[in-house]
Amino acid sequence: MEKLDRKSEKRLKIKEVTQCESTGRMLEKARNDGVTLAFDRAAEMKACPIGAESACCKMCYMGPCRLNARDPYSKVGVCGATIDTIQSRNLGRMVAGGSAAHNDHGMAVLELFRGVAKGTILDYASKDPYKLEALCQELGLPTEGFSIQEMALALADELEKTYTQTEGEIPFAKRVPEKTLETWRKLDIVPRGAMIEVMGIMSRTHMGCDQDYRNLTKAINKTALADGWGGSMVATELGDVLFGTPSPVQADVNFGVLKEDHVNIIVHGHEPNLFESMLASVNDPSLVKIAREKGAKGINLVGMCCSGAEMLGRHGVPHAGNFMSTEAVLVTGAVDAMAVDIQCIQQALVSTADCYKTHLITTNPRCHIEGARHVEFEEHTPRECTDEIVTLAIARFADRGVKVEIPQIVNKGVHGFSHEYINYMLGGSFRGSYAPLNENIINGRIRGVAGVVGCVNPRVKQDWVHVELVKELIRNDVLVIQTGCSQIALAKAGFLVPEAAHLAGPGLREVCEAVGMPPVLGLGSCVDNTRILTAATAMVNQGGLGESIADLPVAGAAPEWMSEKAVAIGQYFVASGVYTVFGVGFPTVKDTKFHDLFFGGLEEQGLGKWGTTRDPHEMAQMMIAHIDKKRKELGIDRARERVLTDMASRRELV
Ligand code: NFS
């Protein structure tokens, strides 16, 4: 057990590090129990100021070299690498890491889909044959006279090119609005296949290779687009075919979803296959019977992070919280087993789980953690793994041996807004259409659309930046769409309910009330950010809002980002034409050529651009100013004042 350092205890004021009351209470309990969490470690471990601005290089061992971020052109690395080379190489490798993670995930979904289609994987089935057929048609595959199985196998072969193709354009380039695709072709940034793009970045960023930040930026854009319109899009689309396309479902979020008198099992990670099999295991009558015999009222399955967000939207499985709550939830003592797969699994979960006698179980061959029990998950026999985890959890329930303390906080919300459902919701079942959305944007009731997504990060107050930003956006009639840990932050704050329409400005409020929808729509996990790309494409294709994604009055933000995946996502939004603002900080040095290219130059090339600020209110105003600029360019700028939210009106909001 890691003991809490007295210094960090003194320094850390709980109210300053999290807005999540459950997490805060468990942080307090952890302190009393002598257990450290990431919040404490972040207070102890100051971020390296040189690395934070990406002014250092360790691409070879002649260094590592440190440049001066205050006077960036005063020095070069031992090899002569300039600040622009160093920053672009570092950022390129972050994008490669994020894109590789999503493509690896997407490839696993593709292999599962192929196995189901071939009939070699029997525990899963394709739940949405309509979407399967629609995808085949969209990608130009024949459907007339073909069986579901034939279509599925052809689709699997076609989508495999997303990863393995070395020439040409990835399959979902066919979905990209024509004018956007034209810009990409002109700039030579259409991805060929994810593997070659990721390999290309890793090779070019090797010491002594590509040392022109402009040429590297092309590769960065390709690698990012191979994520958004590549691996992530395949994960979302085939996930829908396999497990069902989400439509709105009411579900509970927060630590209060744990039940003291039940066996509590948390699944935390990113791939839906483990979670879907766990859902079958916890509903198996023989396992439920054993749990009852051990004194439990039942087995309670709960999600966390991104696979949790997917299950929340698809099946209404309750969700305990986002990334920065994954350690804190163990402090409740109520978690009998936490099963993890890949990505965003903090290594410290092992020692925290140990303190509270929880089984922390890794399941994926790509993600073992030293000290954790490993029960390998195999798609041909998934229940062997998930049944064993349930059995371990039941045994731990029967002999918990720790005090259980669950913050009784539950927030209800409506989740599961897919692109398909938005189309149906706005247009009706016989006339699915984005026309009402576009019309309401053109007539000014809705000012624009903002995607607010991404992580939580202990360098800023958990959830607070997300919530403050979204409050201000909806108050200014900006419809907000969300995914990932950000969606969970807003769900905990009570914004994902139709009743939250009263917090919106008069125009957005009117639309929400007419349709019966919340002003904040939850679209799922981080790979489901591709639903935002698809929705943006539908807005362009509907007409009236320009010809490319870059013309739309939309903006994006990741207010509390932390992962390489977040950088890859941000970059694919920028390359798709979206103004994207990051909170926390941004790994570039201001007033350098590379920074200026990313924060302005790319927009001049017909793409989007980056912005950054830690202040959520400033972030909202930056996004609204961009939306208004786009409205003006489209000639739909009705005179309307931006509402500046002062302290009094902020207090009124929630
Ligand atoms: Ni996205 Fe999901 Fe959360 Fe960030 Fe991590 S869980 S894939 S990376 S922290 S939003």
Tab-separated table of N, CA and C in Angstrom, residues 436-452 468-481 495 500-513 517-521 539 553-555 620-621 623-625 627-628 631 636 638-645 653:
chain	number	residue	atom	x	y	z
A	436	PRO	N	-34.600	19.782	-40.176
A	436	PRO	CA	-35.005	20.658	-39.060
A	436	PRO	C	-33.818	21.245	-38.296
A	437	LEU	N	-32.725	20.470	-38.172
A	437	LEU	CA	-31.546	21.013	-37.474
A	437	LEU	C	-30.970	22.166	-38.286
A	438	ASN	N	-30.739	21.911	-39.582
A	438	ASN	CA	-30.175	22.975	-40.423
A	438	ASN	C	-31.089	24.205	-40.443
A	439	GLU	N	-32.402	23.950	-40.557
A	439	GLU	CA	-33.332	25.094	-40.597
A	439	GLU	C	-33.248	25.910	-39.320
A	440	ASN	N	-33.173	25.212	-38.178
A	440	ASN	CA	-33.099	25.937	-36.904
A	440	ASN	C	-31.772	26.651	-36.711
A	441	ILE	N	-30.741	26.152	-37.375
A	441	ILE	CA	-29.461	26.883	-37.341
A	441	ILE	C	-29.578	28.111	-38.253
A	442	ILE	N	-30.164	27.908	-39.421
A	442	ILE	CA	-30.272	29.026	-40.369
A	442	ILE	C	-31.177	30.130	-39.805
A	443	ASN	N	-32.294	29.729	-39.158
A	443	ASN	CA	-33.184	30.769	-38.628
A	443	ASN	C	-32.675	31.346	-37.295
A	444	GLY	N	-31.577	30.770	-36.774
A	444	GLY	CA	-30.925	31.370	-35.615
A	444	GLY	C	-31.413	30.874	-34.259
A	445	ARG	N	-32.423	30.004	-34.254
A	445	ARG	CA	-32.839	29.476	-32.944
A	445	ARG	C	-31.676	28.725	-32.312
A	446	ILE	N	-31.049	27.879	-33.134
A	446	ILE	CA	-29.807	27.238	-32.695
A	446	ILE	C	-28.660	28.012	-33.349
A	447	ARG	N	-27.745	28.468	-32.487
A	447	ARG	CA	-26.652	29.291	-33.017
A	447	ARG	C	-25.624	28.435	-33.767
A	448	GLY	N	-25.391	27.248	-33.237
A	448	GLY	CA	-24.409	26.341	-33.835
A	448	GLY	C	-24.342	25.079	-33.004
A	449	VAL	N	-23.397	24.228	-33.336
A	449	VAL	CA	-23.264	22.960	-32.621
A	449	VAL	C	-21.833	22.850	-32.092
A	450	ALA	N	-21.707	22.394	-30.845
A	450	ALA	CA	-20.371	22.211	-30.269
A	450	ALA	C	-20.217	20.776	-29.799
A	451	GLY	N	-19.104	20.163	-30.161
A	451	GLY	CA	-18.752	18.855	-29.616
A	451	GLY	C	-17.871	19.089	-28.402
A	452	VAL	N	-18.323	18.685	-27.227
A	452	VAL	CA	-17.502	18.825	-26.017
A	452	VAL	C	-17.189	17.409	-25.538
A	468	GLU	N	-18.752	23.985	-16.698
A	468	GLU	CA	-18.841	25.437	-16.884
A	468	GLU	C	-18.911	25.798	-18.375
A	469	LEU	N	-18.115	25.097	-19.171
A	469	LEU	CA	-18.105	25.364	-20.615
A	469	LEU	C	-19.475	25.071	-21.219
A	470	VAL	N	-20.017	23.902	-20.887
A	470	VAL	CA	-21.292	23.501	-21.498
A	470	VAL	C	-22.425	24.434	-21.056
A	471	LYS	N	-22.397	24.827	-19.782
A	471	LYS	CA	-23.422	25.765	-19.289
A	471	LYS	C	-23.462	27.005	-20.166
A	472	GLU	N	-22.259	27.541	-20.404
A	472	GLU	CA	-22.201	28.795	-21.150
A	472	GLU	C	-22.584	28.603	-22.625
A	473	LEU	N	-22.216	27.450	-23.168
A	473	LEU	CA	-22.555	27.201	-24.572
A	473	LEU	C	-24.067	27.095	-24.755
A	474	ILE	N	-24.720	26.291	-23.917
A	474	ILE	CA	-26.172	26.111	-24.142
A	474	ILE	C	-26.929	27.398	-23.827
A	475	ARG	N	-26.419	28.134	-22.869
A	475	ARG	CA	-27.045	29.421	-22.539
A	475	ARG	C	-27.014	30.372	-23.746
A	476	ASN	N	-26.018	30.143	-24.597
A	476	ASN	CA	-25.888	30.951	-25.818
A	476	ASN	C	-26.460	30.243	-27.042
A	477	ASP	N	-27.399	29.322	-26.798
A	477	ASP	CA	-28.111	28.631	-27.887
A	477	ASP	C	-27.239	27.734	-28.743
A	478	VAL	N	-26.144	27.252	-28.168
A	478	VAL	CA	-25.307	26.294	-28.895
A	478	VAL	C	-25.690	24.884	-28.429
A	479	LEU	N	-26.127	24.061	-29.369
A	479	LEU	CA	-26.461	22.671	-29.053
A	479	LEU	C	-25.158	21.919	-28.797
A	480	VAL	N	-25.108	21.165	-27.686
A	480	VAL	CA	-23.867	20.474	-27.325
A	480	VAL	C	-24.023	18.965	-27.543
A	481	ILE	N	-23.038	18.380	-28.224
A	481	ILE	CA	-23.003	16.927	-28.357
A	481	ILE	C	-21.734	16.418	-27.683
A	495	PHE	N	-27.278	17.442	-16.699
A	495	PHE	CA	-27.618	18.162	-17.937
A	495	PHE	C	-28.184	17.262	-19.040
A	500	ALA	N	-33.412	19.842	-18.594
A	500	ALA	CA	-32.301	20.801	-18.572
A	500	ALA	C	-32.482	21.881	-19.644
A	501	ALA	N	-33.515	21.731	-20.482
A	501	ALA	CA	-33.766	22.741	-21.530
A	501	ALA	C	-33.933	24.134	-20.922
A	502	HIS	N	-34.398	24.216	-19.676
A	502	HIS	CA	-34.594	25.548	-19.094
A	502	HIS	C	-33.273	26.267	-18.850
A	503	LEU	N	-32.163	25.523	-18.916
A	503	LEU	CA	-30.852	26.153	-18.745
A	503	LEU	C	-30.317	26.715	-20.057
A	504	ALA	N	-31.023	26.391	-21.150
A	504	ALA	CA	-30.563	26.828	-22.474
A	504	ALA	C	-31.097	28.221	-22.790
A	505	GLY	N	-30.486	28.856	-23.776
A	505	GLY	CA	-30.993	30.136	-24.269
A	505	GLY	C	-32.372	29.932	-24.895
A	506	PRO	N	-33.089	31.038	-25.170
A	506	PRO	CA	-34.488	30.899	-25.606
A	506	PRO	C	-34.674	30.110	-26.893
A	507	GLY	N	-33.748	30.241	-27.848
A	507	GLY	CA	-33.906	29.542	-29.125
A	507	GLY	C	-33.711	28.045	-28.973
A	508	LEU	N	-32.602	27.686	-28.367
A	508	LEU	CA	-32.304	26.260	-28.178
A	508	LEU	C	-33.369	25.617	-27.291
A	509	ARG	N	-33.783	26.368	-26.288
A	509	ARG	CA	-34.805	25.866	-25.372
A	509	ARG	C	-36.083	25.506	-26.133
A	510	GLU	N	-36.477	26.406	-27.029
A	510	GLU	CA	-37.693	26.178	-27.807
A	510	GLU	C	-37.588	24.887	-28.632
A	511	VAL	N	-36.436	24.700	-29.266
A	511	VAL	CA	-36.241	23.497	-30.098
A	511	VAL	C	-36.258	22.248	-29.215
A	512	CYS	N	-35.532	22.300	-28.085
A	512	CYS	CA	-35.470	21.133	-27.192
A	512	CYS	C	-36.858	20.778	-26.691
A	513	GLU	N	-37.623	21.788	-26.334
A	513	GLU	CA	-38.966	21.515	-25.799
A	513	GLU	C	-39.882	20.953	-26.886
A	517	MET	N	-36.034	16.874	-26.351
A	517	MET	CA	-34.654	16.371	-26.181
A	517	MET	C	-33.879	17.268	-25.209
A	518	PRO	N	-32.820	16.707	-24.605
A	518	PRO	CA	-31.971	17.548	-23.746
A	518	PRO	C	-31.146	18.502	-24.610
A	519	PRO	N	-30.639	19.591	-24.025
A	519	PRO	CA	-29.781	20.502	-24.790
A	519	PRO	C	-28.368	19.949	-24.947
A	520	VAL	N	-28.111	18.834	-24.280
A	520	VAL	CA	-26.797	18.195	-24.311
A	520	VAL	C	-27.035	16.732	-24.681
A	521	LEU	N	-26.510	16.311	-25.835
A	521	LEU	CA	-26.783	14.955	-26.314
A	521	LEU	C	-25.551	14.067	-26.133
A	539	MET	N	-25.023	17.295	-41.962
A	539	MET	CA	-25.394	18.719	-41.996
A	539	MET	C	-24.951	19.355	-43.312
A	553	PRO	N	-21.158	26.177	-38.865
A	553	PRO	CA	-21.008	26.905	-37.598
A	553	PRO	C	-20.901	25.914	-36.435
A	554	VAL	N	-19.778	25.242	-36.379
A	554	VAL	CA	-19.546	24.255	-35.318
A	554	VAL	C	-18.159	24.473	-34.723
A	555	ALA	N	-17.960	23.946	-33.525
A	555	ALA	CA	-16.648	24.002	-32.869
A	555	ALA	C	-16.545	22.802	-31.941
A	620	ALA	N	-15.635	29.098	-24.001
A	620	ALA	CA	-16.978	29.214	-24.593
A	620	ALA	C	-17.030	30.409	-25.528
A	621	GLN	N	-16.467	31.525	-25.084
A	621	GLN	CA	-16.527	32.727	-25.920
A	621	GLN	C	-15.702	32.560	-27.200
A	623	MET	N	-15.255	29.731	-28.780
A	623	MET	CA	-16.025	28.836	-29.659
A	623	MET	C	-17.223	29.573	-30.270
A	624	ILE	N	-17.869	30.392	-29.441
A	624	ILE	CA	-19.036	31.135	-29.939
A	624	ILE	C	-18.596	32.162	-30.994
A	625	ALA	N	-17.445	32.795	-30.734
A	625	ALA	CA	-16.951	33.772	-31.717
A	625	ALA	C	-16.692	33.075	-33.049
A	627	ILE	N	-18.178	30.303	-34.137
A	627	ILE	CA	-19.496	29.944	-34.698
A	627	ILE	C	-20.115	31.178	-35.367
A	628	ASP	N	-20.005	32.315	-34.690
A	628	ASP	CA	-20.569	33.560	-35.259
A	628	ASP	C	-19.841	33.966	-36.539
A	631	ARG	N	-21.229	31.831	-39.178
A	631	ARG	CA	-22.594	32.279	-39.520
A	631	ARG	C	-22.512	33.486	-40.459
A	636	ILE	N	-25.854	34.103	-42.529
A	636	ILE	CA	-27.022	33.837	-41.664
A	636	ILE	C	-26.818	34.471	-40.294
A	638	ARG	N	-27.853	36.637	-37.959
A	638	ARG	CA	-28.853	37.562	-37.433
A	638	ARG	C	-28.197	38.320	-36.291
A	639	ALA	N	-28.565	39.588	-36.141
A	639	ALA	CA	-27.991	40.362	-35.038
A	639	ALA	C	-28.383	39.691	-33.738
A	640	ARG	N	-27.409	39.218	-33.022
A	640	ARG	CA	-27.731	38.626	-31.730
A	640	ARG	C	-26.548	38.832	-30.797
A	641	GLU	N	-26.847	39.184	-29.596
A	641	GLU	CA	-25.813	39.470	-28.624
A	641	GLU	C	-25.336	38.188	-27.978
A	642	ARG	N	-24.054	38.094	-27.741
A	642	ARG	CA	-23.566	36.970	-26.944
A	642	ARG	C	-23.869	37.265	-25.480
A	643	VAL	N	-24.322	36.255	-24.748
A	643	VAL	CA	-24.610	36.482	-23.334
A	643	VAL	C	-23.330	36.233	-22.554
A	644	LEU	N	-22.858	37.260	-21.882
A	644	LEU	CA	-21.689	37.065	-21.038
A	644	LEU	C	-22.198	36.671	-19.655
A	645	THR	N	-21.782	35.523	-19.201
A	645	THR	CA	-22.325	35.007	-17.949
A	645	THR	C	-21.555	35.604	-16.776
A	653	LEU	N	-27.750	29.242	-12.592
A	653	LEU	CA	-27.862	28.163	-13.576
A	653	LEU	C	-28.123	26.795	-12.966
